[in-house]
Coordinates of N, CA and C in Angstrom, one line a residue:
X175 N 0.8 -1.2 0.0 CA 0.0 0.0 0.0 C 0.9 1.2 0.0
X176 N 0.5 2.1 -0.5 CA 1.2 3.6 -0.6 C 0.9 4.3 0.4
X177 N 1.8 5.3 0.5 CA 2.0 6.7 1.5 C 0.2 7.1 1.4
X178 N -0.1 7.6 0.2 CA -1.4 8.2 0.2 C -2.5 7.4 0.3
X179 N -2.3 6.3 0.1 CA -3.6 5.5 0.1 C -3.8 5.0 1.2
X180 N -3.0 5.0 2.3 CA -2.8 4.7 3.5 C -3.3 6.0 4.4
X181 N -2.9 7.2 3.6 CA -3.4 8.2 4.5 C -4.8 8.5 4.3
X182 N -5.4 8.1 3.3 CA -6.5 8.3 2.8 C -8.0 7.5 3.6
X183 N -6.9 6.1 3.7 CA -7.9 4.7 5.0 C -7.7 5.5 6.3
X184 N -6.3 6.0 6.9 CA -6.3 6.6 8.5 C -7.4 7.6 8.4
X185 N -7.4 8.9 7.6 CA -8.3 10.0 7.7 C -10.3 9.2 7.4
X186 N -10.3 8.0 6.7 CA -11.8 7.4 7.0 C -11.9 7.2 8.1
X187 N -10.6 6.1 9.0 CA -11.3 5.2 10.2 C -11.4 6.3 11.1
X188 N -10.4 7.0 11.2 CA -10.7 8.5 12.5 C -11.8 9.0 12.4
X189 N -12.1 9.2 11.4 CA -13.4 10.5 10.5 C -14.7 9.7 11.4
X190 N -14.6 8.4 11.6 CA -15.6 8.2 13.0 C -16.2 8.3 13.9
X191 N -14.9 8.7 14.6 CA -14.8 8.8 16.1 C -13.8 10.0 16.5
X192 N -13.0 10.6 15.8 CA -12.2 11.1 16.1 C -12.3 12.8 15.1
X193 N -11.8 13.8 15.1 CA -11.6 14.9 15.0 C -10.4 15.2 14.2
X194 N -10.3 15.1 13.2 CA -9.2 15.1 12.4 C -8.4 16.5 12.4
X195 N -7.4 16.9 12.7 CA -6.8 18.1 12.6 C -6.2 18.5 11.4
X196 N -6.8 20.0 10.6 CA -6.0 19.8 9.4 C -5.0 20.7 9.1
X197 N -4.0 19.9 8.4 CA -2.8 21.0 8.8 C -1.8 19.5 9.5
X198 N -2.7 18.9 10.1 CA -1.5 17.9 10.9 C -0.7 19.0 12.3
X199 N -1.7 19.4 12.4 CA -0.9 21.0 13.6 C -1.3 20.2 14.8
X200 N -0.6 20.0 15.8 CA -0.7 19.9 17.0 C 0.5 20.0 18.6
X201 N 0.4 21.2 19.0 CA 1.1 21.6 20.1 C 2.6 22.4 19.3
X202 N 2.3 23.4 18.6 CA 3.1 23.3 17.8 C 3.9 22.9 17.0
X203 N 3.9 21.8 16.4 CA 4.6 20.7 15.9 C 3.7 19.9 14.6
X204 N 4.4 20.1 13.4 CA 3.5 19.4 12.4 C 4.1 17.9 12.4
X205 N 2.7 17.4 11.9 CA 2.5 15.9 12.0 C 1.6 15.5 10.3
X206 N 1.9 14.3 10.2 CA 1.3 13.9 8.7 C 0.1 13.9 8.4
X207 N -0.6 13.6 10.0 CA -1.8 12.9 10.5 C -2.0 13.5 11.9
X208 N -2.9 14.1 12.3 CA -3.1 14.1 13.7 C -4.9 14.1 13.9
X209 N -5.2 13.2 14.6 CA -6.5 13.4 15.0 C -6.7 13.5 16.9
X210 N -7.8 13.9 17.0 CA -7.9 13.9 18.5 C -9.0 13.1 18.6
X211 N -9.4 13.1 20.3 CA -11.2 12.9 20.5 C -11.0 13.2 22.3
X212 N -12.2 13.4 22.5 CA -12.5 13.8 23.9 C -13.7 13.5 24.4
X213 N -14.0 13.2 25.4 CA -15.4 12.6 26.3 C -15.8 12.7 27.4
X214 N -16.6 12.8 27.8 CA -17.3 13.2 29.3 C -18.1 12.4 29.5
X215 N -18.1 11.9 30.4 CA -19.0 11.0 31.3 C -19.5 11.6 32.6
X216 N -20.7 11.7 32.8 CA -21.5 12.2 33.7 C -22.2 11.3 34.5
X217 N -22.5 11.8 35.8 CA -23.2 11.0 36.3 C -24.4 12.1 36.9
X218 N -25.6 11.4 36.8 CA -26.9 12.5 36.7 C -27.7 11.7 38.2
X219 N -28.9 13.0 38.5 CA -29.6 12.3 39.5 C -30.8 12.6 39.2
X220 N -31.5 11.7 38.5 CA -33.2 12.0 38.7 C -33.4 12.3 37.0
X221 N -32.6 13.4 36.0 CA -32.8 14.2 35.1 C -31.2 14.1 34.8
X222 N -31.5 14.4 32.7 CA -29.9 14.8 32.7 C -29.5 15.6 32.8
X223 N -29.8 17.1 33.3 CA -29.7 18.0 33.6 C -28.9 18.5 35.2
X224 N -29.6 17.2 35.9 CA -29.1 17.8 37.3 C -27.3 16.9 37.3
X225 N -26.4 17.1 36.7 CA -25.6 16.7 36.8 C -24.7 16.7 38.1
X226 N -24.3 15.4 39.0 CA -23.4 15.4 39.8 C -22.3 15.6 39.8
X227 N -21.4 14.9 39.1 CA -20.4 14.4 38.4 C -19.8 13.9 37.3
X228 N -18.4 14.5 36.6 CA -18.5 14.0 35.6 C -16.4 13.4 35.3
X229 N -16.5 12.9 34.6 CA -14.8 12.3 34.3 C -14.6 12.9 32.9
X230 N -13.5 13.4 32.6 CA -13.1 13.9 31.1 C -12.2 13.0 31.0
X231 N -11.8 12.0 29.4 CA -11.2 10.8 28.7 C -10.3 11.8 27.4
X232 N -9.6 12.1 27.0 CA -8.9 12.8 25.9 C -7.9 11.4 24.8
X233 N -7.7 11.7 23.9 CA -6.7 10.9 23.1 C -6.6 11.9 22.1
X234 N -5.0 11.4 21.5 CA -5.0 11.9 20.5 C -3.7 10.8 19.5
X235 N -3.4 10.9 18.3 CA -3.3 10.3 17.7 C -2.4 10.9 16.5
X236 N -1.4 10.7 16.6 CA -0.1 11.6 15.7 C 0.5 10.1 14.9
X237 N 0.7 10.9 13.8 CA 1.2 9.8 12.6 C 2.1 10.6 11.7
X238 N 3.4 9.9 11.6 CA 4.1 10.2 11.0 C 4.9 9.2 9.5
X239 N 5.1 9.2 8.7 CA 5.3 8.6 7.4 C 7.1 8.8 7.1
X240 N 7.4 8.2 8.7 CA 9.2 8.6 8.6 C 9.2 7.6 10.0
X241 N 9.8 6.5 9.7 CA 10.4 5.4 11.1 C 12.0 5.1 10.4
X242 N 12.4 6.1 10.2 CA 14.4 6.0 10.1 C 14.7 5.9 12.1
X243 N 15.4 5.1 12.0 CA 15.5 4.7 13.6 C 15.8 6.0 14.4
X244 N 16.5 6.8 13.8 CA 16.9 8.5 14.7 C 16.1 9.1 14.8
X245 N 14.4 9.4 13.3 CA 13.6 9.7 13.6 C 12.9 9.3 15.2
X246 N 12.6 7.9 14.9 CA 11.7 7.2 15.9 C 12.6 7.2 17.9
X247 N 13.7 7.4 17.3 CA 14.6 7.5 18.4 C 13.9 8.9 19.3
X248 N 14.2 10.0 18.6 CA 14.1 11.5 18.9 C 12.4 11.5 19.5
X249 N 11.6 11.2 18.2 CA 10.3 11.5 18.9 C 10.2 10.5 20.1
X250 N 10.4 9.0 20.5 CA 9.9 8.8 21.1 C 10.4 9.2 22.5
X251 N 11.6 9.6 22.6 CA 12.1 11.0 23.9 C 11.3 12.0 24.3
X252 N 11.0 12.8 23.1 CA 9.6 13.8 23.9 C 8.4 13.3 23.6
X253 N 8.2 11.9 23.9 CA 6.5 11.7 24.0 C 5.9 12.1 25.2
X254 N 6.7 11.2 26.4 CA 6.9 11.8 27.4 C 5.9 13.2 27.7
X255 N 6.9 13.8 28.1 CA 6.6 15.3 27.9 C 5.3 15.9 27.2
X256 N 5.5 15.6 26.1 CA 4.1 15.5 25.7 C 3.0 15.5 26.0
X257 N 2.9 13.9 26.1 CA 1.5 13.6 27.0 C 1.7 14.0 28.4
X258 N 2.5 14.5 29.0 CA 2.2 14.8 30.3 C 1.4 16.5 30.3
X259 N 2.3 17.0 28.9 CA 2.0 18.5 28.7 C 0.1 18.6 28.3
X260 N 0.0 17.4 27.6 CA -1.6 17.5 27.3 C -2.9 17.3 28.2
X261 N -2.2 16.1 29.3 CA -3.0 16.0 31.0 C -3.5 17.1 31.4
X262 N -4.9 17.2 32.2 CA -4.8 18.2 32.8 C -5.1 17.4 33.9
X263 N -4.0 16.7 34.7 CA -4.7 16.4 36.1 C -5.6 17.0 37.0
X264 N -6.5 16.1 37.3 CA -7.6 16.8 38.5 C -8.3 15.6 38.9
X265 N -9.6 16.4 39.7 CA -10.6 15.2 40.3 C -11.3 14.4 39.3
X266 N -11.9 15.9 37.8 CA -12.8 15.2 36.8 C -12.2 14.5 36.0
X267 N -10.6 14.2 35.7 CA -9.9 13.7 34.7 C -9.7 12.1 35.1
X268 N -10.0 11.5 33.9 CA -10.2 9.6 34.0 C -9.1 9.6 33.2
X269 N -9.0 9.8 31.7 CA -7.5 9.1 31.5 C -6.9 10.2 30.3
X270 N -5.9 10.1 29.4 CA -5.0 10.8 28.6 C -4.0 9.7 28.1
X271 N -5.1 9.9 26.6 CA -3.9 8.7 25.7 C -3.2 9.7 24.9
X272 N -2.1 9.0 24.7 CA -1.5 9.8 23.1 C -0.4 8.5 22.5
X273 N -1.4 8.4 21.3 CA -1.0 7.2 20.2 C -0.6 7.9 19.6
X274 N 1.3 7.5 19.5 CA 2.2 7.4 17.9 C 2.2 6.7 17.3
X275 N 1.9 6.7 16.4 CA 2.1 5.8 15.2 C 3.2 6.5 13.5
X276 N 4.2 5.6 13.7 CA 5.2 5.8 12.2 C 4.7 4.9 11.3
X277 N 4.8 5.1 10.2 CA 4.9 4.2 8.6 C 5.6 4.7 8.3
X278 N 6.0 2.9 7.3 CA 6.9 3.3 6.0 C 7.1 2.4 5.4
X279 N 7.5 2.1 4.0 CA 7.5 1.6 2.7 C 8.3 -0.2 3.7
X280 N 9.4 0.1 4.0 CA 10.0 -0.9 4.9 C 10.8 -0.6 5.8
X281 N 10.6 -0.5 7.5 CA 11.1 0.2 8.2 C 12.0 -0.7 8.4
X282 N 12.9 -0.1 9.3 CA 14.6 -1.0 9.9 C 14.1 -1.9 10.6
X283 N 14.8 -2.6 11.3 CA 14.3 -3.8 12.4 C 14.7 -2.6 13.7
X284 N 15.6 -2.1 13.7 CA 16.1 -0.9 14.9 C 14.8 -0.3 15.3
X285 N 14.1 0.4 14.5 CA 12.7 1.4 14.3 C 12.0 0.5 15.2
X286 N 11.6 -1.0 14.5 CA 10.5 -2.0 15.4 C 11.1 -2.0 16.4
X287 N 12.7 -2.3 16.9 CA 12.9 -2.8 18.3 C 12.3 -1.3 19.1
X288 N 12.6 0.1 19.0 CA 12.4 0.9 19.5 C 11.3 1.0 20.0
X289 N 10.5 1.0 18.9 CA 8.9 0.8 19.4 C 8.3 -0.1 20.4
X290 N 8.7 -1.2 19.9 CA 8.2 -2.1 21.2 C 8.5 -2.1 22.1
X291 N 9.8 -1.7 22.8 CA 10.3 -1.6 24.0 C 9.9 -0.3 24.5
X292 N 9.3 0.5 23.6 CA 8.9 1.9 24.7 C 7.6 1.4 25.7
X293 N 7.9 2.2 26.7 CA 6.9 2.0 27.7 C 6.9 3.5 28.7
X294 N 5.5 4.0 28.5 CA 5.2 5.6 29.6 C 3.3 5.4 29.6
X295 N 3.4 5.1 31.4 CA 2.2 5.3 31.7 C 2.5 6.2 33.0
X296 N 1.7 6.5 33.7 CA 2.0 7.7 35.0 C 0.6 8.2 35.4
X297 N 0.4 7.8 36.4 CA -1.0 7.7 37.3 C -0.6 8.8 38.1
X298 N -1.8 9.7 38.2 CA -2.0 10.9 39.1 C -3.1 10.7 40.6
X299 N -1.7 10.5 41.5 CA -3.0 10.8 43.1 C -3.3 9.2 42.7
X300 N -2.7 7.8 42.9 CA -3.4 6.4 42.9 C -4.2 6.2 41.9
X301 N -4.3 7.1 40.8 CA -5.5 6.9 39.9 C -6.8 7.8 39.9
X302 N -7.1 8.3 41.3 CA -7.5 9.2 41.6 C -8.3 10.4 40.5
X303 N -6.9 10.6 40.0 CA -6.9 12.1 39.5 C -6.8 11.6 37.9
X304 N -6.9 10.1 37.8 CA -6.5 9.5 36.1 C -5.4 9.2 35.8
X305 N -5.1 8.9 35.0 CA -3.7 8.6 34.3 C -3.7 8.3 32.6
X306 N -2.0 9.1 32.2 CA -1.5 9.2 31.1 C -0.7 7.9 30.6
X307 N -1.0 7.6 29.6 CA -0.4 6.4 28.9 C -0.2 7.0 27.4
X308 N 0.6 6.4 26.4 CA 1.5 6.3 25.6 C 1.5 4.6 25.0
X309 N 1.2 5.1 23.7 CA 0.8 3.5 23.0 C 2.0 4.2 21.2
X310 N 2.5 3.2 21.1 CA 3.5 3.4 19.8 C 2.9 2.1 19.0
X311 N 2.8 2.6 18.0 CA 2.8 1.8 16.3 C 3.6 2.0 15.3
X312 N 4.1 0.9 14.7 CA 5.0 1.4 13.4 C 4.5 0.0 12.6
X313 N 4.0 0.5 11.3 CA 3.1 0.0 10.3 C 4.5 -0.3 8.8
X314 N 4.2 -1.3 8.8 CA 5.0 -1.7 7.7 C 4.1 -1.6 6.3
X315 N 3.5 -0.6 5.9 CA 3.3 -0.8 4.6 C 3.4 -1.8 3.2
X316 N 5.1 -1.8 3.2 CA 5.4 -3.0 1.9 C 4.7 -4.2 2.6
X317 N 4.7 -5.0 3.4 CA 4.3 -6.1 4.2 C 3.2 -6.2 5.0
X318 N 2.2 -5.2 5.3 CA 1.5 -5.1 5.7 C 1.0 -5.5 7.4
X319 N 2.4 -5.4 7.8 CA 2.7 -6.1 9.4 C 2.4 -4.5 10.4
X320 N 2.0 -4.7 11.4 CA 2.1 -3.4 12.5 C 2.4 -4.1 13.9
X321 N 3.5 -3.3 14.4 CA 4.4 -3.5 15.2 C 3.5 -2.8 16.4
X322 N 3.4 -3.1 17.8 CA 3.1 -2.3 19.0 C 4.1 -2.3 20.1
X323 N 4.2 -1.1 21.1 CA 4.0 -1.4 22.4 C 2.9 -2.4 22.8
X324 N 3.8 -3.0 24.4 CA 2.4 -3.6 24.8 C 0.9 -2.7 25.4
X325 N 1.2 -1.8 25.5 CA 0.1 -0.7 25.8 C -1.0 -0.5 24.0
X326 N -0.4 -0.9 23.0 CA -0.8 -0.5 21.7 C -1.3 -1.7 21.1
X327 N -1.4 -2.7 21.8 CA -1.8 -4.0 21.2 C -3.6 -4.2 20.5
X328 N -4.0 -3.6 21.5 CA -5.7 -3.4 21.2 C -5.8 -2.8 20.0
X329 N -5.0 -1.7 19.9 CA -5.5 -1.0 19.1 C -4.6 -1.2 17.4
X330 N -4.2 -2.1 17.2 CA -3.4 -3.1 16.3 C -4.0 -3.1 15.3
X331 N -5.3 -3.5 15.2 CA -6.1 -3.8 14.0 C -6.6 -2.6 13.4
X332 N -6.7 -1.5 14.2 CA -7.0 -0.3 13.3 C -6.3 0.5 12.4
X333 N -4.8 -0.2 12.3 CA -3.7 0.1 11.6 C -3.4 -0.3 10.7
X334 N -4.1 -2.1 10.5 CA -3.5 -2.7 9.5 C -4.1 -2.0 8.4
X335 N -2.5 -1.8 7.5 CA -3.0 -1.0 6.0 C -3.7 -1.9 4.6
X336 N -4.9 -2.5 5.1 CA -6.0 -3.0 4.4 C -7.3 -3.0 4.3
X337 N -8.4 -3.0 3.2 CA -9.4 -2.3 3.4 C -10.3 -3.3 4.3
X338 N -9.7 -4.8 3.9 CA -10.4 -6.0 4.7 C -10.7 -6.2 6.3
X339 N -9.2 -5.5 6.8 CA -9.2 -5.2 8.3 C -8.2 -6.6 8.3
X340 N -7.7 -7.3 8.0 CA -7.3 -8.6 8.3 C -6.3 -8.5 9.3
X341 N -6.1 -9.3 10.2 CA -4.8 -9.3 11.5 C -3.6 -10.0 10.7
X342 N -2.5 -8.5 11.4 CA -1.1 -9.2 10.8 C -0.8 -9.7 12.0

């Protein structure tokens, strides 16, 4: 599958559920692909209106079409930072994802090792207050294989670059 025809399936399956950014602009920093989404859950008494309580869920979803091992090296040092920068810890906040995902034609085997061995989750107040996690993908296009973190496994099949959906 190609660069564009691959970008063309990510901008459908997001176009779902998610908020496509255009421009690829997010936090100052351009991206090939960026989508977000956000959610509130409420808890009501009697009426939806009289609301008690509620938890805010955020993700966001950055995709880049460059896994050269230095690339994937660099970004995955300030993911970190990142998703911590995007958190807004509190009482109402439940969780804060931010999924990277790289493609490319045939990435290195260095690129895959990186990916899979990244690992950043970080709980606020015992969970309390939510927690940030960090899920990495690197999508083999020529081969049609997608690599995870173990935090990124679920979300595996929404990567594969096919229109069938098939598991690599």
């Amino acid at each position: 599958m190609k660069i564009d025809e691959y970008t063309e399936l990510l901008t459908q399956r997001f176009g779902k559920y998610f908020d496509v950014l255009s421009g690829g602009m997010w936090s100052g920093k351009k991206y090939d692909l960026a989508a977000k989404y956000a959610a509130r859950e409420t808890q009501t008494v009697l009426f939806k209106e009289n609301v008690m309580d509620f938890y805010d869920s955020k993700e966001i979803c950055l995709v880049s079409f460059n896994a050269t091992p230095s690339f994937v090296s660099t970004e995955l040092a300030g993911l970190p930072a990142l998703a911590l920068e995007y958190a807004e810890p509190s009482r109402h906040h439940k969780s804060t994802v931010v999924t990277r995902v790289f493609a490319a034609e045939s990435p290195e085997k260095e690129a895959v090792t990186l990916v899979k061995r990244f690992r950043f989750n970080k709980s606020f107040r015992f969970y309390f207050w939510g927690y940030v996690e960090c899920k990495t993908i690197l999508v083999d296009l020529a081969s049609g294989k997608v690599y995870t973190n173990p935090a990124g496994r679920r979300e595996k099949k929404i990567f594969v670059p096919a229109c069938s959906g098939h598991k690599s």
